[in-house]
Short mmCIF file of C-alpha atoms and ligand atoms in Angstrom, two decimals:
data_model
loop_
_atom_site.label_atom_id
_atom_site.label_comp_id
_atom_site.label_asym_id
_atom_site.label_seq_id
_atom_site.Cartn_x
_atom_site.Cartn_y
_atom_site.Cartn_z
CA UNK A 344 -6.21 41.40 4.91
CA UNK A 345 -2.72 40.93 6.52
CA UNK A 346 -4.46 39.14 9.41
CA UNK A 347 -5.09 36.18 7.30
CA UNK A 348 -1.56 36.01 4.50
CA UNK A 349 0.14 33.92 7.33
CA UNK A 350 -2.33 31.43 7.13
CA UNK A 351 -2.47 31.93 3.68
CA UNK A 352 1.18 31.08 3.17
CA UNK A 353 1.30 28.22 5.96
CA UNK A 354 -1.47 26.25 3.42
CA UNK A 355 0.09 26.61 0.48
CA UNK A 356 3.29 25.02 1.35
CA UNK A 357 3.28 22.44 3.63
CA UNK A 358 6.52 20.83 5.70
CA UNK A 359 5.96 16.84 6.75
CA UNK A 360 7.74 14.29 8.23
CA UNK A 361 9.72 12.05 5.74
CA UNK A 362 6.96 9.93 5.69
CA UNK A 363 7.11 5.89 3.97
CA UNK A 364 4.87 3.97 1.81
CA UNK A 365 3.56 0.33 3.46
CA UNK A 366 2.51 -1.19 0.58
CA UNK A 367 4.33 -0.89 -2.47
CA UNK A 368 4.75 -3.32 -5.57
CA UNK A 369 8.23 -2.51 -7.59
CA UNK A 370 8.58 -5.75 -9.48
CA UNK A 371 12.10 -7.06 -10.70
CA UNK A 372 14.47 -6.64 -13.36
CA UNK A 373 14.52 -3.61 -15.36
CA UNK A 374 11.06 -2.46 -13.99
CA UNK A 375 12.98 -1.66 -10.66
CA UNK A 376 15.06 1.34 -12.75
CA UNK A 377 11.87 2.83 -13.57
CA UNK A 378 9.86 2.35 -10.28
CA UNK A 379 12.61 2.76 -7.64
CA UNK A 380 13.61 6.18 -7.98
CA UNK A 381 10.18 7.61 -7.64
CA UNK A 382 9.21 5.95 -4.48
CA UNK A 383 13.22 6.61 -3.39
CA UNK A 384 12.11 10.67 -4.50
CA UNK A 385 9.43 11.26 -2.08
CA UNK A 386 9.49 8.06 1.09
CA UNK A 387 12.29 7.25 3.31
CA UNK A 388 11.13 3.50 3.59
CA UNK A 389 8.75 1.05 1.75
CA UNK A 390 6.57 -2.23 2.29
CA UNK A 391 7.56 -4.34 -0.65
CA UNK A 392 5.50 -6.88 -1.51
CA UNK A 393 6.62 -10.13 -2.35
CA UNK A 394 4.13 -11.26 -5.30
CA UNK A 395 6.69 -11.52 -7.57
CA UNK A 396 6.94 -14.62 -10.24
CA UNK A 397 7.82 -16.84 -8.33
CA UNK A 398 6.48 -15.39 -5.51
CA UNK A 399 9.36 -14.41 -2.33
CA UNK A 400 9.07 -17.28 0.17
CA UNK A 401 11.96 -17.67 1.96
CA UNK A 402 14.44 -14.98 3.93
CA UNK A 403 17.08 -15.54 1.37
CA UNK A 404 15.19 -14.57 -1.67
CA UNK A 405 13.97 -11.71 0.21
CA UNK A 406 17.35 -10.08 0.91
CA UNK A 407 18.25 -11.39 -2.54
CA UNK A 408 15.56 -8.96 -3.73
CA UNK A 409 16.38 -6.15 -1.58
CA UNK A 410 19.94 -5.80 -2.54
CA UNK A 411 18.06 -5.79 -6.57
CA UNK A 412 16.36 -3.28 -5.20
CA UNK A 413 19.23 -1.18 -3.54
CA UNK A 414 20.99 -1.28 -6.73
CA UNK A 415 18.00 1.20 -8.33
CA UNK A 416 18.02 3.12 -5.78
CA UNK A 417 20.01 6.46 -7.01
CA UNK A 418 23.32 7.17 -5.51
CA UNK A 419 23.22 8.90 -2.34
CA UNK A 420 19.58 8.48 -1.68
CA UNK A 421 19.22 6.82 1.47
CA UNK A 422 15.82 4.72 0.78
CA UNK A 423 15.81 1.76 2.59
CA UNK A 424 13.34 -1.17 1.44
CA UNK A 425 11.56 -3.23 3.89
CA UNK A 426 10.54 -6.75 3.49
CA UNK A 427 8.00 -9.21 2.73
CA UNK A 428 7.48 -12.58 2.77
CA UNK A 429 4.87 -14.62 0.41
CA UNK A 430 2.98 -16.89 2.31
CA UNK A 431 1.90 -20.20 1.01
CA UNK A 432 0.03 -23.24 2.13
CA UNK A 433 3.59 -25.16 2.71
CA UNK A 434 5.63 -22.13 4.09
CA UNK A 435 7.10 -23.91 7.60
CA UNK A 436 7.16 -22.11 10.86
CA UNK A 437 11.31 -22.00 10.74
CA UNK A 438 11.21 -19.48 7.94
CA UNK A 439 8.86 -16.93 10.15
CA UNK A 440 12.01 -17.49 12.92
CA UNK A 441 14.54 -17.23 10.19
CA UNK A 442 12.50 -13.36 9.29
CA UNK A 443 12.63 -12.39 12.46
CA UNK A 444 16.55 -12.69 12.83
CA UNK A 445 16.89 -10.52 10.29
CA UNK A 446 14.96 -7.67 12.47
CA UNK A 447 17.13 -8.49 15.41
CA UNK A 448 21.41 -7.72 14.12
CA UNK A 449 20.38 -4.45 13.11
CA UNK A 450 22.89 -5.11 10.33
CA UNK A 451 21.26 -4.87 6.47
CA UNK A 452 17.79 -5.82 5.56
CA UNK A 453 14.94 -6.73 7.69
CA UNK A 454 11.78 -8.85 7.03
CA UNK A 455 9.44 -7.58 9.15
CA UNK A 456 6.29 -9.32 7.73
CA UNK A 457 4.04 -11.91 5.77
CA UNK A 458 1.51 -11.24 2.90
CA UNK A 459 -1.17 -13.39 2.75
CA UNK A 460 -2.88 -13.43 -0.82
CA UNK A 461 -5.98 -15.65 -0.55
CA UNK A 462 -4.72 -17.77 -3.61
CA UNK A 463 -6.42 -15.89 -6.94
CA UNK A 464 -7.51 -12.80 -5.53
CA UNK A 465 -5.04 -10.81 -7.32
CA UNK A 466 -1.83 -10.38 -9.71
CA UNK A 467 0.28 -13.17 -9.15
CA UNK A 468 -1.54 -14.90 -6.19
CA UNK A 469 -1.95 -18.29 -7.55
CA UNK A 470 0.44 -19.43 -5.21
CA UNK A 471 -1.30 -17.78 -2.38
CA UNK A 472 -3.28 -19.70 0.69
CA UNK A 473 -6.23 -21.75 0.07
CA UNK A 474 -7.38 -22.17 3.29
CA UNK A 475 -6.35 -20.02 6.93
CA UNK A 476 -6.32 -22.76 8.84
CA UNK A 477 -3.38 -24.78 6.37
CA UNK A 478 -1.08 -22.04 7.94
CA UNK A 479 -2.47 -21.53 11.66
CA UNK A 480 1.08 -22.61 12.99
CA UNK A 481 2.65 -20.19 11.00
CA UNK A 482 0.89 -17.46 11.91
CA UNK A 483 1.53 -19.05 15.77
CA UNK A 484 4.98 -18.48 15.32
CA UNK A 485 4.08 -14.79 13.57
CA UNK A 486 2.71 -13.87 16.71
CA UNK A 487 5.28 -14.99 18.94
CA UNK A 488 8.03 -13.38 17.14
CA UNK A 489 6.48 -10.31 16.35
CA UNK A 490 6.18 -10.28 12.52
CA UNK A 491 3.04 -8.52 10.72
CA UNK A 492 0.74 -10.02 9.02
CA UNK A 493 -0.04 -8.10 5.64
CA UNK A 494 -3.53 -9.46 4.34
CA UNK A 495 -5.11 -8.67 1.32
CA UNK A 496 -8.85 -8.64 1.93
CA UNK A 497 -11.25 -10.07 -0.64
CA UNK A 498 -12.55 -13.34 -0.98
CA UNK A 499 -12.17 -15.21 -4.52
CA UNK A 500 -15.40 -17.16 -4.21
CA UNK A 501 -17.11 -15.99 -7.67
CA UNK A 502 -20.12 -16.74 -6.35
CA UNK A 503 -19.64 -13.58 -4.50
CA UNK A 504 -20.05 -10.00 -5.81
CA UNK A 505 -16.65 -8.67 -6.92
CA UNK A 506 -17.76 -5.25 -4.64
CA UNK A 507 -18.55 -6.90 -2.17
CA UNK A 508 -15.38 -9.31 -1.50
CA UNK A 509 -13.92 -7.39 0.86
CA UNK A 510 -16.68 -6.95 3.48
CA UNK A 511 -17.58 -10.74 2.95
CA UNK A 512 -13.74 -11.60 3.95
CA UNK A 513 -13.57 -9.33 7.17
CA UNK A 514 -16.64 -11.60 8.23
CA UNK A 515 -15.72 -14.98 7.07
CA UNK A 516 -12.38 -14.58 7.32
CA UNK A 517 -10.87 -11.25 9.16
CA UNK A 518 -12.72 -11.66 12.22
CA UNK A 519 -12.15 -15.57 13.26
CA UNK A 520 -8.40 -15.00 12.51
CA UNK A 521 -8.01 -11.99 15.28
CA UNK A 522 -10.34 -13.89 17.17
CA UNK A 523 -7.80 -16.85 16.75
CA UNK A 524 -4.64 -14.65 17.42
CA UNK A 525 -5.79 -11.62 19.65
CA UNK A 526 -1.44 -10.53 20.14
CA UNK A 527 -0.83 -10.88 16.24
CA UNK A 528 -0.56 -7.42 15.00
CA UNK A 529 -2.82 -7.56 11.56
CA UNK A 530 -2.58 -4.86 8.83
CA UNK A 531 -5.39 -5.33 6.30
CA UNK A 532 -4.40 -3.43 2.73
CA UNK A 533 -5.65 -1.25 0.84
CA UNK A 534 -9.22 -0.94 2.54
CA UNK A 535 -11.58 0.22 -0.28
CA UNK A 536 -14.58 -0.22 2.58
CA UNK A 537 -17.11 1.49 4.48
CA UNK A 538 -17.28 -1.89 6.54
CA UNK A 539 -13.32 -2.32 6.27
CA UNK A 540 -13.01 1.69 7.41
CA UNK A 541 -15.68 0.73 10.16
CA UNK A 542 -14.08 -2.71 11.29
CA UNK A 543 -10.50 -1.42 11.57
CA UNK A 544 -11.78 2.12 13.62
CA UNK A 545 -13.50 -0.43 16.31
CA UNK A 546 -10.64 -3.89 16.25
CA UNK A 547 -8.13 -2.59 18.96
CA UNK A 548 -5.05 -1.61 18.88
CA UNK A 549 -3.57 -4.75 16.67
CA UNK A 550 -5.44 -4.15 13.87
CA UNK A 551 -4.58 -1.34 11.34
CA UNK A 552 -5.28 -0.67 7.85
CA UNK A 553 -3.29 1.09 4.60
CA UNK A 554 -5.38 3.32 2.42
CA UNK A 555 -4.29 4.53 -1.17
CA UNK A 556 -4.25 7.62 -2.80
CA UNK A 557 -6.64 6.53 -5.69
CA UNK A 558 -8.98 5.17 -3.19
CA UNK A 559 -9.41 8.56 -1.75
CA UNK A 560 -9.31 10.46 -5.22
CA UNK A 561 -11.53 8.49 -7.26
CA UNK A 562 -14.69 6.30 -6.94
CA UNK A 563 -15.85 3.63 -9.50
CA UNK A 564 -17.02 6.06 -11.97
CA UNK A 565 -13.64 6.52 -12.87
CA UNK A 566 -13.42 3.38 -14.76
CA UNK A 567 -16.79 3.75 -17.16
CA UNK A 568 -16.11 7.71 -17.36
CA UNK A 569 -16.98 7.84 -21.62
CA UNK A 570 -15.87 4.84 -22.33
CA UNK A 571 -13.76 1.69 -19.83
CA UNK A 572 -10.33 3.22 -18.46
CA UNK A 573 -8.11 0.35 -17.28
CA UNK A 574 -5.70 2.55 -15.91
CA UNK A 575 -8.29 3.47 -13.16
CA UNK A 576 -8.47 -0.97 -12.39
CA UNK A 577 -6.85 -2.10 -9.30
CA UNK A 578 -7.99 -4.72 -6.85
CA UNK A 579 -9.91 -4.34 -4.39
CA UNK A 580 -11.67 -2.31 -7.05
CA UNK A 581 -12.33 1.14 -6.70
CA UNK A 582 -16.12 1.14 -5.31
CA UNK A 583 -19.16 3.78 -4.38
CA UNK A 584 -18.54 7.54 -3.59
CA UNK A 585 -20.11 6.52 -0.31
CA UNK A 586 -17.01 4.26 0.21
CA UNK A 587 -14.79 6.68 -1.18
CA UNK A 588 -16.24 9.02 1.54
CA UNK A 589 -16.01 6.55 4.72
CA UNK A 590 -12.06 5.90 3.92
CA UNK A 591 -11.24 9.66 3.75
CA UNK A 592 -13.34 10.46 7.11
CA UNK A 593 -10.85 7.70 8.63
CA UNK A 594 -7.49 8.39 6.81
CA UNK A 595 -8.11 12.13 8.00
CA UNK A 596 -9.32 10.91 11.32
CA UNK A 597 -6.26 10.89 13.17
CA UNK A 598 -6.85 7.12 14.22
CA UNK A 599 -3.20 6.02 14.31
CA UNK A 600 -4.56 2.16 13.00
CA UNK A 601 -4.90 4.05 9.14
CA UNK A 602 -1.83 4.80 7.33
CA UNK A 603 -0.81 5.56 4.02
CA UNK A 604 0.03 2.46 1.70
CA UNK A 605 -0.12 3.73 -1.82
CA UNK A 606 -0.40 -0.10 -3.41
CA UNK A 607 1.39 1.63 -6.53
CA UNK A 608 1.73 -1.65 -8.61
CA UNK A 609 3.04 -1.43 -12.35
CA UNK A 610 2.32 -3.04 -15.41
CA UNK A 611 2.88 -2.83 -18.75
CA UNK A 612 0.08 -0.40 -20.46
CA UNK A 613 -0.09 -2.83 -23.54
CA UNK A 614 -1.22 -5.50 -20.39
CA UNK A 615 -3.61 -3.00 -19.08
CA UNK A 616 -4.74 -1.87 -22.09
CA UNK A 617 -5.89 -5.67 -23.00
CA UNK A 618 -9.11 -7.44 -23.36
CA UNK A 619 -7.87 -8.57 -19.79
CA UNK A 620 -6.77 -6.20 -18.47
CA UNK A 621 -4.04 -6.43 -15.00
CA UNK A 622 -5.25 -4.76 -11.93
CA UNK A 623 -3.22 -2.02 -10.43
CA UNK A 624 -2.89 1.59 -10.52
CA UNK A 625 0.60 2.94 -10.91
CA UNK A 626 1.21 5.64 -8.09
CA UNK A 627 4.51 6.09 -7.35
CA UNK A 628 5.24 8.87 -9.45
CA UNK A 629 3.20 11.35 -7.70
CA UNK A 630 2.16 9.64 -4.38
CA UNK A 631 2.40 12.48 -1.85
CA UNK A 632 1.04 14.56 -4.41
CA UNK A 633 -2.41 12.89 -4.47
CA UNK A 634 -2.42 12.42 -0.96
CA UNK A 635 -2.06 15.77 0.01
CA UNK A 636 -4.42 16.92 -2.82
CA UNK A 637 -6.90 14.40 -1.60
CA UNK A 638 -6.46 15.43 2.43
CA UNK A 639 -6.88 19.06 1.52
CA UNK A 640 -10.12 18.79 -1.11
CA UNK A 641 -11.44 18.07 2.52
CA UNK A 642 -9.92 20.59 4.24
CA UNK A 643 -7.52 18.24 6.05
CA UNK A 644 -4.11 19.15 5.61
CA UNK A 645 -2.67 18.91 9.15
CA UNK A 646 -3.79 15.27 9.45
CA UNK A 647 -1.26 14.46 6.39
CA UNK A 648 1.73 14.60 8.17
CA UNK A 649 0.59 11.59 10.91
CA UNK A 650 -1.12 9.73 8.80
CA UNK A 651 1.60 9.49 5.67
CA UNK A 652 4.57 9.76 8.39
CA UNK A 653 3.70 8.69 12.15
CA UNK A 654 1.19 5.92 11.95
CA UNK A 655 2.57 3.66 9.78
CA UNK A 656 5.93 3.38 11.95
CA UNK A 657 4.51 3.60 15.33
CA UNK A 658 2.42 0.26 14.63
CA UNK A 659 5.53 -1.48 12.80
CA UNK A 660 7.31 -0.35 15.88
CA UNK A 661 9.68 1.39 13.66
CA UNK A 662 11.31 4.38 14.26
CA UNK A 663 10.20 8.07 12.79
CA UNK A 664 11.96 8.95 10.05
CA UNK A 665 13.93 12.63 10.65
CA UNK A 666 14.15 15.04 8.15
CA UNK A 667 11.41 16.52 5.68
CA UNK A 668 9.76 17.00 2.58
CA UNK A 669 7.86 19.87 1.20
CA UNK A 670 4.83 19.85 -0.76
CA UNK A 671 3.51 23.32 -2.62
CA UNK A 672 0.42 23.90 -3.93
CA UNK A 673 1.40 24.48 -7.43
CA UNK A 674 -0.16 23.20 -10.70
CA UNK A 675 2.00 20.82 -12.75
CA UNK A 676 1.74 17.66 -14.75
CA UNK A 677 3.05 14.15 -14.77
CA UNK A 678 4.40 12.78 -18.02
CA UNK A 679 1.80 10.49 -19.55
CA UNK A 680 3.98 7.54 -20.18
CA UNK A 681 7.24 6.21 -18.58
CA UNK A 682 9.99 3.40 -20.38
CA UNK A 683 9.30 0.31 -18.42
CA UNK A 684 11.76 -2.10 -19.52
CA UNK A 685 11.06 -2.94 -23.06
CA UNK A 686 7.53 -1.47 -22.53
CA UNK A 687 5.92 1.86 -21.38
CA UNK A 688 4.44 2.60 -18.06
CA UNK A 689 1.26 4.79 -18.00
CA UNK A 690 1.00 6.46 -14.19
CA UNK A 691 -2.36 7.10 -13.26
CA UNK A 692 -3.45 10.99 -14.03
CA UNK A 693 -0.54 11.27 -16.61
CA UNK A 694 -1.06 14.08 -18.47
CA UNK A 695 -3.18 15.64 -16.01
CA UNK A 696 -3.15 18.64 -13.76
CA UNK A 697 -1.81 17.98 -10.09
CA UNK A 698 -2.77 20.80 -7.42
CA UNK A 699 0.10 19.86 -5.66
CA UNK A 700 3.81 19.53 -5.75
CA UNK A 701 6.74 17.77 -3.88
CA UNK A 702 9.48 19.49 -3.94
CA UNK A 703 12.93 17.80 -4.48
CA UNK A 704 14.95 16.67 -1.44
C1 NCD B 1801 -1.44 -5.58 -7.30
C2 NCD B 1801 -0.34 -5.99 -8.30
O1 NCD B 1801 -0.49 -5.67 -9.48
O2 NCD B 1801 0.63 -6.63 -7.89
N1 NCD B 1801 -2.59 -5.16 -8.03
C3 NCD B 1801 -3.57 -4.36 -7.58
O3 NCD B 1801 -4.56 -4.19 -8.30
N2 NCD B 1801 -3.51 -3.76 -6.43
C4 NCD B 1801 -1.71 -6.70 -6.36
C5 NCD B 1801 -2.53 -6.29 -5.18
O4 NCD B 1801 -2.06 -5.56 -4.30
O5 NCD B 1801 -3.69 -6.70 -5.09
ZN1 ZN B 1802 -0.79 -4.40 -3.50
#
């Protein structure tokens, strides 16, 4: 039917935005030559987050880390990395005002917000908060100069149900801290949620949210399918398809307080593959790729483009990246294993059959 091959064509290659990533882990060292040219392949710009070992506390280390970071980035590519700081139960109120300097030359790298890890919820939190109210003049001064706050959103009690830590935090936690600083612009991470999807939808225009990819592909069935899969463990951990429902009806909302964060976080698969396995689900290799397939399995396609390339900037009060990228629909498959330093990185659905292709700048 002629009528329809226009439409036919116009799904089957899609033109976005350059869109970003806000939330991204690269690590350090020679991780970064592995991990950087991915995320450089398919975003303009990236969230990096600062749980390194030892963790990025002050401004210094932070540009320190971008120029590591700049140096992987292959020639030519203009990627630019934006920054994090780590925040701990001593970080002083002078470093927020030192950040927000960097934000204001428009010369080299910016830190344009603050992770809090509720010390021992995740991969290198340890040094992370133990209590909100230790750093309630640093999150003053976060307010008054206009930096994000980044918060991962799970309590560590373990008298708590590790499914249900992060709907426990938005009430303990989440909602006395917005209460606290109504003009502080909050992003809360990788929502894995009903309650999170729900909280964020109804919190006002401060308070936004990051999905990822694998939150929207998979529910927790992926990690018991015949037998445990570690590569399928991440924190907050994947949970019920009912979840997994409520975050795709938001990401493909149109809401401009959900945005794509693809939390791609690396580690060693002989440290995932471990009777302890790390949490986090490497991403990076393939991000747009599982968005889009996950946006059009519900028949969403033309909310992609704002939420992976409008959103994210218009709450960082960033501007819009120019330029595009193309994605086809067209079967291909990711290599199951990448060098990682001295070790090998094993992407989630390596070796598998992706609907959907990005195709080079
Ligand atoms: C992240 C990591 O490995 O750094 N892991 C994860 O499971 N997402 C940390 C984090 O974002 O929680
Ligand atoms: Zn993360």
């Amino acid at each position: 039917m002629p009528a329809s091959q226009p439409n036919q064509a116009a799904s089957d290659r899609i033109h976005i935005t350059r869109p970003d990533d806000w939330h991204l882990h690269v690590r350090d060292g020679q991780a970064l030559d592995t991990v950087v040219p991915h995320t450089a392949a398919q975003f303009a710009r990236a969230i990096i987050m600062p749980n390194l070992k030892p963790p990025v506390t002050t401004v210094e280390q932070a540009l320190d880390y971008a120029a590591r970071i700049r140096a992987a980035v292959p020639t030519g590519n203009p990627f630019t990395p934006l920054m994090t700081l780590y925040l701990t139960d001593r970080i002083a109120p002078q470093e927020i005002r030192r950040a927000s300097a960097t934000r204001s030359t428009g010369l080299g790298d910016m830190v344009v917000a603050a992770k809090l890890y509720p010390a021992g919820a995740t991969t290198n939190s340890d040094a992370g908060v133990t209590d909100i109210r230790l750093i309630y003049p640093v999150l003053e001064a976060m307010q008054k100069e206009g930096l994000l706050l980044l918060v991962h959103g799970e309590v560590t009690s373990p008298d708590i149900d590790l499914f249900d830590r992060e709907a426990v935090f938005i009430d303990q936690q989440l909602i006395p801290l917005r209460r606290d600083f109504p003009e502080l612009r909050i992003v809360m991470e990788h929502i894995t949620t009903k309650e999170a999807a729900q909280y964020i939808a109804e919190a006002g225009p401060h308070t936004a949210a990051t999905i990822t990819a694998h939150h929207l592909l998979f529910n927790r069935n992926a990690i018991f399918t015949g037998g445990i899969r570690p590569h399928y463990y991440c924190l907050p951990v994947l949970k019920r398809e009912v979840h997994r429902q409520a975050l795709v009806a938001a990401a493909t909302s149109g809401d401009p307080h959900f945005f794509l964060g693809t939390d791609s976080a690396p580690h060693p698969a002989h440290l995932k593959e471990h009777a302890s396995g790390c949490a986090g689900c490497y991403t990076a290799h393939a991000a747009l790729e599982m968005y889009a397939q996950a946006f059009d399995e519900t028949g969403a396609l033309d909310r992609l483009e704002a939420f992976a390339s409008f959103h994210g900037p218009d709450f960082y009060r960033l501007p819009r990246n120019s330029g595009s990228v193309t994605l086809e629909r067209r079967a291909w498959q990711a290599p199951q294993a990448y060098p990682f330093g001295d070790a090998e990185l094993k992407p989630l659905l390596g070796g598998e059959l992706l609907p959907w292709k990005l195709l080079d700048r």
